[in-house]
Amino acid sequence: MPPIESLPISPGAAVGLVALVAIVVANQRAGRTPWALPRWEHAFGLVGLCTILNGQYMGLFEAPRERMMGEVARILYVHVPSAWLTMVVFLFTFLFAVAFLFTGRKVFDQLVEATIEVGVVLAILLQCTGMLFAKPTWGMYWDWDPRLVSTAVMTLSFIGVLTLRSLVVDADQRATWTSVGAILASTSMAVTYYSVQWWRSVHQMQSSPDTVAKPIVLVLRINAFALLFLTVWFVARRWRIAAARAREDEAPPLPEEVLA
Amino acid sequence: MSWLWQVPAVVAKELLVEWRERSRVSGLFFYSFALLLMVAFAMPNTKMLADIAGGALWLGLLLASTRSLDQSFKVELENGALEGLVLWPVDPLALYYGKAIANTLVLLLVAAAIVPLVIVLYHPEIKGDPWQLVGILVLGSAALAAPGTLVAALTVQARGSSALLPMLLFPLVVPVVLASARATMLLFDGDLMGQVDDWMMLLLAFDLVHWSLDGLLFTRIVDEG
Amino acid sequence: MTDPSSGLVVRSLSRRFGRRWVLARVSLEVPRGSALMLLGPNGSGKTTLLRCLATALKPHDGGATFDGVPLWPERHTLRRDIALLSHATALYDDLSARENLSAWARMGAYDADVDALLARVGLADTGARPTRDFSAGMKRRLALAKALVKTPRLLLLDEPFSALDPHGRALMGDVIDEILDRGATMVLTTHHPGLGARFCPQAVRLTDGQVTWRGPSSEAQVHAGDA
Amino acid sequence: MTPETVGSGVIQGGWEYIYAAYALSWVMLIGYTASLWFRAPRGGEE
């Protein structure tokens, strides 16, 4: 096997792309529109699945041992991508919430619902893997680090928003209140981060990571893209559920006037 | 800005209702008092109490705030007054700022009552400038009341609101509790490096963000039809 | 037909809660200075219609205009001229009658002679008591006094005679006459067509959120039984 | 573990944490996929 950094594309992604081509060809044979996937998001899911299998294999067995952290650094291949994706997803939650409050379009509300839930799942994954990384490196599962605290606070806020959402009966109120809650939760995160940083700076300096070796960056990148694709798939699937529920709640046609 | 003239009237109404129901406000005070006692009992030794005095003070205020915020909206729902206010019409912004100011004042009142208690029970040495404590109390109470008024408006109309309010509010006000408690503790201990001002700046920044943003969000909650 | 730009004009107004249309294509007209009686069994949508007209609820379809001004889009200005008297009195139980009226007047910057209003609804002697102790009828009267703080151009009354003794009913009738004399437009709901017919020349019956009958109030009695 | 890495400040071993982290990520991803599957709208989609 050639060194990983010389490969133009990760083997997993290649398998995913081949599968995509196979779908297109199969569609053409069957006389359908070539890109008529049953659901467009499944393409993301498929590529994501193949890439993550590939990326995790590389992370576990092929990536070199890190200079200071040794083998434990392999946890970062699942931890760091989930951190990036949590931020990205919650950023979108914020954008969708603002968009909903300005336009009032139902689709944004459904996307807010989908992104909050996926974001919470990613955030929980992020924090669990973070603890598993912290124990062997720092010697404890939890440290009062600004990033840790603000992530935990953010997760709690968004879980609170989901709870609020589940308790509101009226659909229009539910939509507005969720967006308001989501905006509050998003903004609180930044303030929490800086305040905890301030608090910590009284005790100790934050350690900065060393320059990271090239192959490590590559494996990290593959895993990040894998999780990105899976996240797109998750959000899209969750959005379909929300959209289907909204359709169930849609108004029946107005009855005809009795008295003309 | 035509709503500005309505703010004092709303504040006056809020304070009048609170005054008529002073047993509720004194209930807040005894609640915080009981909490201060319990914290003291939960500590391994009484020598620690001086160190944690600032933290206990803000814990008491935080818990008192959730009760008073909840009350402040329960009153509005009793006879549909919240909707009555919107239809009267009282501008939602005036309503928000009126309620937030009144909630700040109620919190300050509770604070005024429990600060002496903290000093008596926890006997911290006060090495800093007592006037700075007033500043911390004002900024911190305002910082609890601004998001609290918005969150209470959200939760009080949902089922099971009494559990939901802390669930949504506590994560939001982590910086407030942190900054206020730190500043108060530094003030008690003697502020050698001038950090109290930094913490107060943080509180001020938090106040600015929430006192400007939350009113707009409140408008969206109240006037939806 | 009168000039549609004067008075209350409701066009195909519809509102739903969840998946249920509580109001469906309700259309009616109340000329300025006139009054309309809304009839119909419980749950027929009378209260919802009044709440839509009071701009407490946003119509999901159709809408209404008052003196040519669309109600929901212009709600922030129109609300000063609309008064709704309903079961939800929007009073603070901890405050006395007098404090309630003056607090509400101040919050809306309305010029109101609180003592005169209390005397008008027969509460002059009990003005200092907290309204928590009031009977339902007294609360009703106080709510009426509160509606009078506004000098409304559109008055919406949700079962104004319920919970009132004969004396209170007479008083309510007098006040309604007085407001109508000032040129206000009025919509009232009631289960007793006889009580409302005195003020309202026209009546409309709602059944399951739809207008099922409209005609002169004098004929409403005949239709009262079919609910 | 090679002799030269011992005592050099490099963290040794910790494979149990690594396996736990990877397993956890699979549990969460598959678990969430399953929850999406169970909640997925049946029929009448589009």
CSV table of C-alpha atoms in Angstrom, one decimal, chain C residues 69-147:
chain,number,residue,atom,x,y,z
C,69,VAL,CA,-58.9,50.1,7.4
C,70,PRO,CA,-57.7,46.4,7.3
C,71,LEU,CA,-57.9,45.1,10.9
C,72,TRP,CA,-54.9,42.8,11.2
C,73,PRO,CA,-52.3,44.8,9.2
C,74,GLU,CA,-53.2,48.0,11.0
C,75,ARG,CA,-53.8,46.4,14.4
C,76,HIS,CA,-51.3,48.6,16.2
C,77,THR,CA,-53.2,51.8,15.5
C,78,LEU,CA,-56.7,50.3,15.5
C,79,ARG,CA,-56.3,48.7,18.9
C,80,ARG,CA,-56.8,52.1,20.5
C,81,ASP,CA,-60.3,52.3,19.1
C,82,ILE,CA,-61.4,48.7,19.8
C,83,ALA,CA,-62.6,47.5,23.1
C,84,LEU,CA,-63.3,43.8,23.9
C,85,LEU,CA,-65.4,42.8,26.9
C,86,SER,CA,-65.1,39.1,27.5
C,87,HIS,CA,-64.9,36.5,30.2
C,88,ALA,CA,-61.1,37.2,30.5
C,89,THR,CA,-61.5,40.5,32.4
C,90,ALA,CA,-57.7,41.3,32.1
C,91,LEU,CA,-57.8,42.8,35.6
C,92,TYR,CA,-55.3,42.4,38.3
C,93,ASP,CA,-56.9,40.6,41.2
C,94,ASP,CA,-54.4,42.0,43.7
C,95,LEU,CA,-55.3,45.6,42.9
C,96,SER,CA,-58.4,47.5,43.9
C,97,ALA,CA,-61.0,48.5,41.4
C,98,ARG,CA,-59.7,52.1,41.4
C,99,GLU,CA,-56.1,51.1,41.1
C,100,ASN,CA,-56.9,48.8,38.3
C,101,LEU,CA,-58.7,51.5,36.3
C,102,SER,CA,-56.0,54.1,36.9
C,103,ALA,CA,-53.2,51.7,36.2
C,104,TRP,CA,-54.7,50.7,32.9
C,105,ALA,CA,-55.6,54.3,32.0
C,106,ARG,CA,-52.0,55.3,32.6
C,107,MET,CA,-50.5,52.4,30.7
C,108,GLY,CA,-52.6,53.4,27.6
C,109,ALA,CA,-52.3,57.2,28.3
C,110,TYR,CA,-56.1,57.5,28.3
C,111,ASP,CA,-57.7,60.4,30.0
C,112,ALA,CA,-60.1,58.9,32.3
C,113,ASP,CA,-62.1,60.1,35.3
C,114,VAL,CA,-61.8,57.0,37.4
C,115,ASP,CA,-64.2,57.9,40.1
C,116,ALA,CA,-66.9,58.9,37.5
C,117,LEU,CA,-66.4,55.6,35.7
C,118,LEU,CA,-66.7,53.7,39.0
C,119,ALA,CA,-69.9,55.6,39.8
C,120,ARG,CA,-71.2,54.9,36.3
C,121,VAL,CA,-71.0,51.2,36.8
C,122,GLY,CA,-72.2,51.3,40.4
C,123,LEU,CA,-68.9,50.5,42.1
C,124,ALA,CA,-68.2,53.8,43.7
C,125,ASP,CA,-68.5,52.3,47.2
C,126,THR,CA,-66.3,49.3,46.6
C,127,GLY,CA,-63.6,51.0,44.6
C,128,ALA,CA,-61.0,50.5,47.3
C,129,ARG,CA,-61.4,46.7,47.8
C,130,PRO,CA,-59.1,44.3,45.9
C,131,THR,CA,-61.0,42.8,43.0
C,132,ARG,CA,-60.1,39.3,44.2
C,133,ASP,CA,-63.1,39.6,46.6
C,134,PHE,CA,-65.4,40.8,43.9
C,135,SER,CA,-68.3,38.6,42.7
C,136,ALA,CA,-68.5,37.6,39.0
C,137,GLY,CA,-71.1,40.3,38.4
C,138,MET,CA,-69.0,43.0,40.0
C,139,LYS,CA,-65.9,42.0,38.0
C,140,ARG,CA,-68.1,42.2,34.9
C,141,ARG,CA,-69.1,45.8,35.8
C,142,LEU,CA,-65.5,46.7,36.5
C,143,ALA,CA,-64.5,45.3,33.1
C,144,LEU,CA,-67.2,47.4,31.5
C,145,ALA,CA,-65.8,50.5,33.3
C,146,LYS,CA,-62.3,49.5,31.9
C,147,ALA,CA,-63.7,49.3,28.4
